[in-house]
């Protein structure tokens, strides 16, 4: 949070303009990511912008595997599905490495969530949030087929 003391009207208008311009670019990045995910058949329903970070949200193990492959990861030796913990963890590790390589060092920290006995959901991955720079690099990598 930035604390501002009394500012004149001209300064307040300039600050608002800068915030609006920065937010517009960030929302365009999220919209472009959503379009690329959709065009590649990836279901990333929780994609959003929150406090200047791109929230990728929760995805299935299958979607995580597909994203890893789009980013250049080799196919997984074991069958991937909504299966078991070891396969999901291996998929998370592959996605983490592929993301880093495709974005030139960007950081993604997928967390594996086991089956939810209460709601019946299958095992999945939470992708957490990434900064806008990494989001733009992810977008470029996906547009170019995962190659950087």
Coordinates of N, CA, C and O in Angstrom, one line a residue:
X1 N 0.8 -1.2 0.0 CA 0.0 0.0 0.0 C 0.9 1.2 0.0 O 1.9 1.3 0.7
X2 N 0.5 2.2 -0.7 CA 1.2 3.5 -0.8 C 0.4 4.5 -0.1 O -0.8 4.7 -0.5
X3 N 1.0 5.2 0.8 CA 0.3 6.3 1.5 C 0.6 7.6 0.8 O 1.7 7.9 0.6
X4 N -0.5 8.3 0.5 CA -0.3 9.6 -0.1 C -0.9 10.7 0.8 O -2.0 10.5 1.3
X5 N -0.2 11.7 0.9 CA -0.7 12.8 1.6 C -1.6 13.6 0.6 O -1.8 13.2 -0.5
X6 N -1.9 14.8 1.0 CA -2.8 15.6 0.1 C -2.1 15.9 -1.2 O -0.9 16.2 -1.3
X7 N -2.8 15.6 -2.3 CA -2.3 15.8 -3.6 C -3.3 16.7 -4.4 O -4.5 16.7 -4.1
X8 N -2.8 17.4 -5.3 CA -3.7 18.3 -6.1 C -4.4 17.5 -7.1 O -4.1 16.3 -7.4
X9 N -5.4 18.1 -7.7 CA -6.3 17.4 -8.6 C -5.6 16.9 -9.8 O -5.8 15.8 -10.3
X10 N -4.6 17.7 -10.3 CA -3.9 17.3 -11.5 C -3.0 16.0 -11.2 O -3.0 15.1 -12.0
X11 N -2.4 15.9 -10.1 CA -1.6 14.8 -9.7 C -2.5 13.5 -9.5 O -2.2 12.4 -9.9
X12 N -3.7 13.7 -8.9 CA -4.6 12.6 -8.7 C -5.1 12.1 -10.0 O -5.2 10.8 -10.2
X13 N -5.4 12.9 -11.0 CA -5.8 12.5 -12.3 C -4.7 11.7 -13.0 O -4.9 10.7 -13.6
X14 N -3.4 12.2 -12.9 CA -2.3 11.5 -13.5 C -2.1 10.1 -12.8 O -1.8 9.1 -13.5
X15 N -2.2 10.0 -11.5 CA -2.1 8.7 -10.8 C -3.2 7.8 -11.3 O -2.9 6.6 -11.6
X16 N -4.4 8.2 -11.4 CA -5.5 7.4 -11.9 C -5.3 6.9 -13.3 O -5.5 5.7 -13.6
X17 N -4.7 7.8 -14.2 CA -4.4 7.4 -15.5 C -3.4 6.3 -15.6 O -3.5 5.3 -16.4
X18 N -2.3 6.5 -14.8 CA -1.3 5.4 -14.8 C -1.8 4.1 -14.3 O -1.4 3.0 -14.8
X19 N -2.6 4.1 -13.3 CA -3.2 2.9 -12.7 C -4.1 2.2 -13.8 O -4.0 1.0 -14.0
X20 N -4.9 3.0 -14.4 CA -5.8 2.5 -15.4 C -5.0 1.9 -16.6 O -5.3 0.8 -17.1
X21 N -4.0 2.5 -17.0 CA -3.2 2.0 -18.1 C -2.5 0.7 -17.8 O -2.5 -0.3 -18.5
X22 N -1.9 0.6 -16.5 CA -1.3 -0.6 -16.1 C -2.3 -1.7 -15.9 O -2.0 -2.9 -16.3
X23 N -3.4 -1.4 -15.4 CA -4.5 -2.5 -15.2 C -5.0 -3.0 -16.6 O -5.2 -4.2 -16.7
X24 N -5.1 -2.1 -17.5 CA -5.6 -2.5 -18.8 C -4.7 -3.5 -19.5 O -5.1 -4.5 -20.0
X25 N -3.4 -3.2 -19.4 CA -2.4 -4.2 -20.0 C -2.5 -5.5 -19.3 O -2.4 -6.6 -19.9
X26 N -2.6 -5.5 -18.0 CA -2.7 -6.7 -17.2 C -3.9 -7.5 -17.6 O -3.8 -8.8 -17.8
X27 N -5.1 -6.9 -17.7 CA -6.3 -7.6 -18.1 C -6.2 -8.1 -19.5 O -6.7 -9.2 -19.8
X28 N -5.6 -7.4 -20.4 CA -5.4 -7.9 -21.8 C -4.5 -9.1 -21.8 O -4.8 -10.1 -22.5
X29 N -3.5 -9.2 -20.9 CA -2.7 -10.4 -20.8 C -3.5 -11.6 -20.3 O -3.4 -12.7 -20.9
X30 N -4.4 -11.4 -19.3 CA -5.2 -12.5 -18.8 C -6.2 -12.9 -19.9 O -6.4 -14.1 -20.1
X31 N -6.8 -12.0 -20.6 CA -7.7 -12.3 -21.7 C -7.0 -13.1 -22.8 O -7.6 -14.1 -23.4
X32 N -5.8 -12.7 -23.2 CA -5.0 -13.4 -24.2 C -4.7 -14.8 -23.7 O -4.7 -15.7 -24.5
X33 N -4.3 -14.9 -22.5 CA -4.0 -16.3 -21.9 C -5.2 -17.2 -22.0 O -5.1 -18.3 -22.4
X34 N -6.3 -16.6 -21.6 CA -7.6 -17.4 -21.6 C -7.9 -17.9 -23.1 O -8.2 -19.0 -23.3
X35 N -7.7 -17.0 -24.0 CA -7.9 -17.3 -25.4 C -7.0 -18.4 -25.9 O -7.4 -19.4 -26.6
X36 N -5.7 -18.3 -25.5 CA -4.7 -19.3 -25.9 C -5.0 -20.7 -25.3 O -5.0 -21.7 -25.9
X37 N -5.3 -20.6 -24.0 CA -5.7 -21.9 -23.3 C -6.9 -22.5 -24.0 O -6.9 -23.7 -24.2
X38 N -7.9 -21.7 -24.3 CA -9.1 -22.3 -24.9 C -8.8 -22.9 -26.3 O -9.3 -23.9 -26.6
X39 N -8.0 -22.2 -27.0 CA -7.6 -22.6 -28.4 C -6.8 -23.9 -28.4 O -6.8 -24.7 -29.3
X40 N -6.1 -24.2 -27.3 CA -5.3 -25.4 -27.1 C -6.1 -26.5 -26.4 O -5.5 -27.5 -26.1
X41 N -7.3 -26.2 -26.1 CA -8.1 -27.2 -25.4 C -7.8 -27.4 -23.9 O -8.2 -28.4 -23.3
X42 N -7.3 -26.4 -23.3 CA -7.0 -26.4 -21.9 C -8.0 -25.7 -21.1 O -8.4 -24.6 -21.3
X43 N -8.6 -26.5 -20.1 CA -9.6 -25.9 -19.2 C -8.9 -25.3 -18.0 O -8.5 -26.1 -17.1
X44 N -8.8 -24.0 -17.9 CA -8.3 -23.3 -16.8 C -9.3 -22.3 -16.3 O -9.3 -21.1 -16.6
X45 N -10.3 -22.9 -15.6 CA -11.5 -22.1 -15.2 C -11.3 -20.9 -14.2 O -12.1 -20.0 -14.2
X46 N -10.3 -21.0 -13.4 CA -10.1 -20.0 -12.4 C -9.1 -18.9 -12.8 O -8.7 -18.1 -11.9
X47 N -8.7 -18.8 -14.0 CA -7.8 -17.8 -14.5 C -8.4 -16.4 -14.3 O -9.5 -16.1 -14.6
X48 N -7.6 -15.6 -13.6 CA -8.0 -14.3 -13.2 C -6.9 -13.4 -12.8 O -5.7 -13.9 -12.6
X49 N -7.1 -12.1 -12.6 CA -6.1 -11.2 -12.2 C -6.5 -10.7 -10.8 O -7.7 -10.3 -10.5
X50 N -5.6 -10.8 -9.8 CA -5.8 -10.4 -8.5 C -4.6 -9.8 -7.9 O -3.5 -10.4 -7.8
X51 N -4.7 -8.5 -7.5 CA -3.6 -7.8 -6.8 C -2.4 -7.8 -7.7 O -1.3 -8.0 -7.2
X52 N -2.5 -7.6 -9.0 CA -1.4 -7.5 -9.9 C -0.7 -8.8 -10.3 O 0.3 -8.9 -10.9
X53 N -1.3 -9.9 -9.8 CA -0.8 -11.3 -10.2 C -1.8 -12.0 -10.9 O -3.0 -11.9 -10.7
X54 N -1.4 -12.9 -11.8 CA -2.2 -13.7 -12.6 C -2.5 -15.0 -11.8 O -1.5 -15.8 -11.6
X55 N -3.7 -15.2 -11.4 CA -4.1 -16.4 -10.7 C -4.5 -17.5 -11.7 O -5.4 -17.3 -12.5
X56 N -3.8 -18.6 -11.7 CA -4.1 -19.7 -12.6 C -5.0 -20.7 -12.0 O -5.7 -21.4 -12.7
X57 N -5.1 -20.8 -10.7 CA -6.1 -21.6 -10.1 C -5.9 -23.1 -10.1 O -4.7 -23.6 -10.2
X58 N -6.9 -23.9 -10.0 CA -6.8 -25.4 -9.9 C -7.2 -26.0 -11.3 O -8.1 -25.5 -12.0
X59 N -6.4 -27.0 -11.7 CA -6.6 -27.7 -12.9 C -6.5 -29.2 -12.6 O -5.9 -29.6 -11.6
X60 N -7.0 -30.0 -13.5 CA -6.9 -31.5 -13.4 C -5.4 -31.9 -13.7 O -4.7 -31.2 -14.4
X61 N -5.1 -33.1 -13.4 CA -3.8 -33.7 -13.7 C -3.6 -33.8 -15.2 O -2.6 -33.5 -15.8
X62 N -4.7 -34.2 -15.9 CA -4.6 -34.2 -17.4 C -4.3 -32.9 -18.0 O -3.5 -32.8 -18.9
X63 N -5.0 -31.8 -17.5 CA -4.7 -30.5 -18.0 C -3.3 -30.1 -17.7 O -2.6 -29.4 -18.5
X64 N -2.8 -30.4 -16.5 CA -1.4 -30.0 -16.2 C -0.4 -30.8 -17.1 O 0.6 -30.2 -17.5
X65 N -0.7 -32.0 -17.4 CA 0.2 -32.8 -18.3 C 0.2 -32.2 -19.7 O 1.2 -32.0 -20.3
X66 N -1.0 -31.8 -20.2 CA -1.1 -31.2 -21.5 C -0.4 -29.9 -21.5 O 0.3 -29.6 -22.5
X67 N -0.5 -29.1 -20.5 CA 0.2 -27.8 -20.4 C 1.7 -28.0 -20.4 O 2.5 -27.3 -21.1
X68 N 2.2 -29.0 -19.6 CA 3.6 -29.3 -19.6 C 4.1 -29.7 -21.0 O 5.2 -29.2 -21.4
X69 N 3.4 -30.5 -21.7 CA 3.8 -30.9 -23.0 C 3.8 -29.7 -24.0 O 4.7 -29.6 -24.8
X70 N 2.8 -28.9 -23.9 CA 2.8 -27.7 -24.7 C 4.0 -26.8 -24.5 O 4.4 -26.1 -25.4
X71 N 4.5 -26.8 -23.3 CA 5.6 -26.0 -22.9 C 6.9 -26.7 -23.2 O 8.0 -26.2 -22.8
X72 N 6.9 -27.9 -23.8 CA 8.1 -28.5 -24.2 C 8.6 -29.7 -23.4 O 9.6 -30.3 -23.6
X73 N 7.8 -30.1 -22.4 CA 8.2 -31.3 -21.6 C 8.0 -32.5 -22.4 O 7.0 -32.6 -23.2
X74 N 8.9 -33.5 -22.3 CA 8.7 -34.8 -23.0 C 7.5 -35.5 -22.4 O 7.1 -35.3 -21.2
X75 N 6.9 -36.4 -23.2 CA 5.8 -37.2 -22.6 C 6.2 -38.0 -21.4 O 7.3 -38.4 -21.3
X76 N 5.3 -38.1 -20.5 CA 5.5 -38.8 -19.3 C 5.6 -40.3 -19.5 O 4.8 -40.8 -20.3
X77 N 6.5 -41.0 -18.9 CA 6.7 -42.5 -19.1 C 5.5 -43.3 -18.6 O 5.2 -44.3 -19.1
X78 N 4.8 -42.8 -17.5 CA 3.7 -43.5 -17.0 C 2.4 -42.9 -17.4 O 2.4 -41.7 -17.8
X79 N 1.4 -43.6 -17.5 CA 0.1 -43.1 -17.9 C -0.4 -42.0 -16.9 O -0.4 -42.2 -15.7
X80 N -0.8 -40.9 -17.5 CA -1.3 -39.8 -16.7 C -2.8 -39.8 -16.8 O -3.4 -40.1 -17.9
X81 N -3.5 -39.5 -15.7 CA -4.9 -39.4 -15.7 C -5.3 -38.7 -14.4 O -4.5 -38.1 -13.8
X82 N -6.5 -39.0 -14.0 CA -6.9 -38.4 -12.7 C -6.5 -39.4 -11.6 O -7.1 -39.5 -10.6
X83 N -5.4 -40.2 -11.9 CA -5.0 -41.3 -11.1 C -4.5 -41.1 -9.7 O -5.2 -40.6 -8.9
X84 N -3.3 -41.4 -9.5 CA -2.8 -41.5 -8.2 C -1.8 -40.4 -7.8 O -1.3 -39.7 -8.7
X85 N -1.4 -40.3 -6.6 CA -0.5 -39.3 -6.1 C 0.8 -39.3 -6.8 O 1.3 -38.2 -7.2
X86 N 1.5 -40.4 -7.0 CA 2.9 -40.3 -7.6 C 2.8 -39.7 -9.0 O 3.7 -38.9 -9.4
X87 N 1.8 -40.1 -9.8 CA 1.7 -39.6 -11.1 C 1.4 -38.1 -11.1 O 1.9 -37.3 -11.9
X88 N 0.5 -37.7 -10.2 CA 0.2 -36.3 -10.1 C 1.4 -35.5 -9.6 O 1.7 -34.4 -10.2
X89 N 2.2 -36.0 -8.7 CA 3.4 -35.3 -8.3 C 4.4 -35.2 -9.4 O 5.1 -34.2 -9.6
X90 N 4.6 -36.3 -10.1 CA 5.5 -36.3 -11.3 C 5.0 -35.2 -12.3 O 5.9 -34.5 -12.9
X91 N 3.8 -35.2 -12.5 CA 3.2 -34.2 -13.5 C 3.5 -32.8 -13.0 O 3.9 -31.9 -13.8
X92 N 3.3 -32.5 -11.7 CA 3.6 -31.2 -11.1 C 5.1 -30.8 -11.3 O 5.4 -29.7 -11.7
X93 N 6.0 -31.8 -11.1 CA 7.4 -31.6 -11.3 C 7.8 -31.2 -12.7 O 8.5 -30.4 -13.0
X94 N 7.2 -32.0 -13.7 CA 7.4 -31.8 -15.1 C 6.9 -30.4 -15.5 O 7.5 -29.7 -16.3
X95 N 5.7 -30.0 -15.0 CA 5.1 -28.7 -15.3 C 6.0 -27.6 -14.8 O 6.3 -26.6 -15.5
X96 N 6.5 -27.7 -13.6 CA 7.3 -26.7 -12.9 C 8.6 -26.5 -13.8 O 9.0 -25.4 -14.1
X97 N 9.2 -27.6 -14.2 CA 10.5 -27.5 -15.0 C 10.2 -26.9 -16.4 O 10.9 -26.1 -16.9
X98 N 9.1 -27.4 -17.0 CA 8.7 -26.9 -18.4 C 8.4 -25.4 -18.3 O 8.8 -24.6 -19.2
X99 N 7.7 -25.0 -17.3 CA 7.3 -23.6 -17.2 C 8.6 -22.7 -17.0 O 8.7 -21.7 -17.7
X100 N 9.5 -23.2 -16.2 CA 10.8 -22.4 -16.0 C 11.5 -22.3 -17.3 O 12.0 -21.2 -17.6
X101 N 11.6 -23.4 -18.0 CA 12.4 -23.4 -19.3 C 11.7 -22.5 -20.4 O 12.3 -21.7 -21.0
X102 N 10.4 -22.6 -20.5 CA 9.6 -21.9 -21.5 C 9.5 -20.4 -21.2 O 9.4 -19.6 -22.1
X103 N 9.6 -20.0 -19.9 CA 9.4 -18.6 -19.6 C 10.8 -17.9 -19.3 O 10.8 -16.8 -18.8
X104 N 11.9 -18.6 -19.5 CA 13.2 -18.0 -19.2 C 13.5 -17.8 -17.8 O 14.1 -16.8 -17.4
X105 N 13.0 -18.7 -16.9 CA 13.3 -18.6 -15.5 C 12.1 -18.3 -14.7 O 12.2 -18.1 -13.5
X106 N 10.9 -18.2 -15.2 CA 9.7 -17.9 -14.4 C 9.5 -19.0 -13.4 O 9.9 -20.2 -13.6
X107 N 8.8 -18.7 -12.4 CA 8.5 -19.6 -11.3 C 7.1 -20.0 -11.2 O 6.2 -19.1 -11.1
X108 N 6.8 -21.3 -11.2 CA 5.4 -21.8 -11.0 C 5.5 -22.9 -10.0 O 6.4 -23.7 -10.0
X109 N 4.7 -22.8 -9.0 CA 4.8 -23.8 -7.9 C 3.5 -24.6 -7.8 O 2.6 -24.3 -6.9
X110 N 3.3 -25.6 -8.6 CA 2.0 -26.4 -8.5 C 2.0 -27.2 -7.3 O 3.0 -27.8 -6.9
X111 N 0.9 -27.3 -6.7 CA 0.7 -28.1 -5.5 C -0.4 -29.2 -5.8 O -1.4 -28.9 -6.3
X112 N 0.0 -30.4 -5.4 CA -0.9 -31.5 -5.7 C -1.9 -31.6 -4.5 O -1.5 -31.6 -3.4
X113 N -3.2 -31.7 -4.9 CA -4.3 -31.9 -3.9 C -4.9 -33.3 -4.1 O -5.3 -33.7 -5.2
X114 N -4.9 -34.1 -3.1 CA -5.4 -35.5 -3.2 C -7.0 -35.4 -3.4 O -7.6 -34.4 -3.3
X115 N -7.5 -36.6 -3.6 CA -9.0 -36.7 -3.7 C -9.7 -36.1 -2.6 O -9.2 -36.2 -1.4
X116 N -10.7 -35.4 -2.8 CA -11.5 -34.8 -1.8 C -12.7 -35.7 -1.4 O -13.6 -35.9 -2.2
X117 N -12.6 -36.3 -0.3 CA -13.6 -37.2 0.1 C -15.0 -36.5 0.4 O -16.0 -37.1 0.2
X118 N -14.9 -35.3 0.8 CA -16.1 -34.5 1.1 C -16.9 -34.1 -0.1 O -18.1 -34.3 -0.2
X119 N -16.2 -33.7 -1.2 CA -16.9 -33.2 -2.4 C -16.8 -34.1 -3.5 O -17.4 -33.9 -4.5
X120 N -16.0 -35.2 -3.4 CA -15.9 -36.2 -4.5 C -15.0 -35.8 -5.7 O -15.0 -36.5 -6.7
X121 N -14.3 -34.6 -5.6 CA -13.5 -34.2 -6.7 C -12.3 -35.1 -6.8 O -11.8 -35.7 -5.8
X122 N -11.8 -35.2 -8.0 CA -10.6 -36.0 -8.3 C -9.3 -35.3 -7.9 O -9.4 -34.1 -7.7
X123 N -8.2 -36.0 -7.8 CA -6.9 -35.4 -7.5 C -6.7 -34.3 -8.6 O -7.1 -34.4 -9.7
X124 N -6.1 -33.2 -8.1 CA -5.8 -32.0 -9.0 C -4.6 -31.3 -8.6 O -4.0 -31.6 -7.6
X125 N -4.3 -30.2 -9.3 CA -3.2 -29.4 -9.0 C -3.6 -27.9 -8.9 O -4.5 -27.5 -9.7
X126 N -3.1 -27.3 -7.9 CA -3.3 -25.8 -7.7 C -2.0 -25.1 -8.3 O -0.9 -25.4 -7.8
X127 N -2.2 -24.2 -9.2 CA -1.1 -23.6 -9.9 C -0.6 -22.3 -9.3 O 0.4 -21.8 -9.7
X128 N -1.3 -21.9 -8.3 CA -1.0 -20.6 -7.6 C -1.0 -19.4 -8.5 O -1.7 -19.5 -9.5
X129 N -0.2 -18.4 -8.2 CA -0.2 -17.2 -9.0 C 1.2 -16.9 -9.6 O 2.2 -17.4 -9.0
X130 N 1.2 -16.2 -10.7 CA 2.4 -15.9 -11.3 C 2.4 -14.3 -11.6 O 1.4 -13.7 -11.7
X131 N 3.6 -13.8 -11.6 CA 3.7 -12.3 -11.9 C 3.4 -12.1 -13.3 O 3.3 -12.9 -14.2
X132 N 3.1 -10.8 -13.7 CA 2.7 -10.4 -15.0 C 3.8 -10.7 -16.0 O 3.5 -11.1 -17.2
X133 N 5.0 -10.5 -15.7 CA 6.1 -10.8 -16.6 C 6.2 -12.2 -17.0 O 6.3 -12.6 -18.1
X134 N 6.0 -13.1 -16.0 CA 6.0 -14.6 -16.3 C 4.7 -14.9 -17.1 O 4.8 -15.8 -18.0
X135 N 3.6 -14.2 -16.8 CA 2.4 -14.5 -17.6 C 2.6 -14.1 -19.1 O 2.1 -14.8 -20.0
X136 N 3.2 -13.0 -19.3 CA 3.5 -12.6 -20.7 C 4.4 -13.5 -21.4 O 4.3 -13.9 -22.6
X137 N 5.4 -14.0 -20.7 CA 6.3 -15.0 -21.2 C 5.6 -16.4 -21.5 O 5.9 -17.0 -22.5
X138 N 4.7 -16.7 -20.6 CA 4.0 -17.9 -20.8 C 3.1 -17.8 -22.0 O 3.0 -18.7 -22.9
X139 N 2.5 -16.7 -22.2 CA 1.7 -16.4 -23.3 C 2.5 -16.5 -24.6 O 2.1 -17.2 -25.6
X140 N 3.7 -15.9 -24.6 CA 4.5 -16.0 -25.8 C 4.9 -17.4 -26.1 O 4.9 -17.9 -27.3
X141 N 5.3 -18.2 -25.1 CA 5.6 -19.6 -25.3 C 4.5 -20.4 -25.8 O 4.7 -21.2 -26.7
X142 N 3.3 -20.2 -25.3 CA 2.1 -21.0 -25.8 C 1.8 -20.6 -27.2 O 1.4 -21.4 -28.0
X143 N 1.9 -19.3 -27.6 CA 1.7 -18.9 -28.9 C 2.7 -19.5 -29.9 O 2.3 -19.7 -31.1
X144 N 3.9 -19.7 -29.4 CA 4.9 -20.2 -30.4 C 5.0 -21.7 -30.3 O 6.0 -22.3 -30.8
X145 N 4.1 -22.3 -29.6 CA 4.1 -23.8 -29.5 C 5.0 -24.3 -28.4 O 5.4 -25.5 -28.5
X146 N 5.3 -23.5 -27.4 CA 6.1 -24.0 -26.3 C 7.6 -23.8 -26.5 O 8.3 -24.1 -25.6
X147 N 8.0 -23.3 -27.6 CA 9.5 -23.1 -27.8 C 9.9 -21.7 -27.5 O 9.2 -20.8 -27.9
X148 N 11.0 -21.5 -26.8 CA 11.5 -20.2 -26.5 C 12.7 -19.9 -27.3 O 13.4 -20.8 -27.7

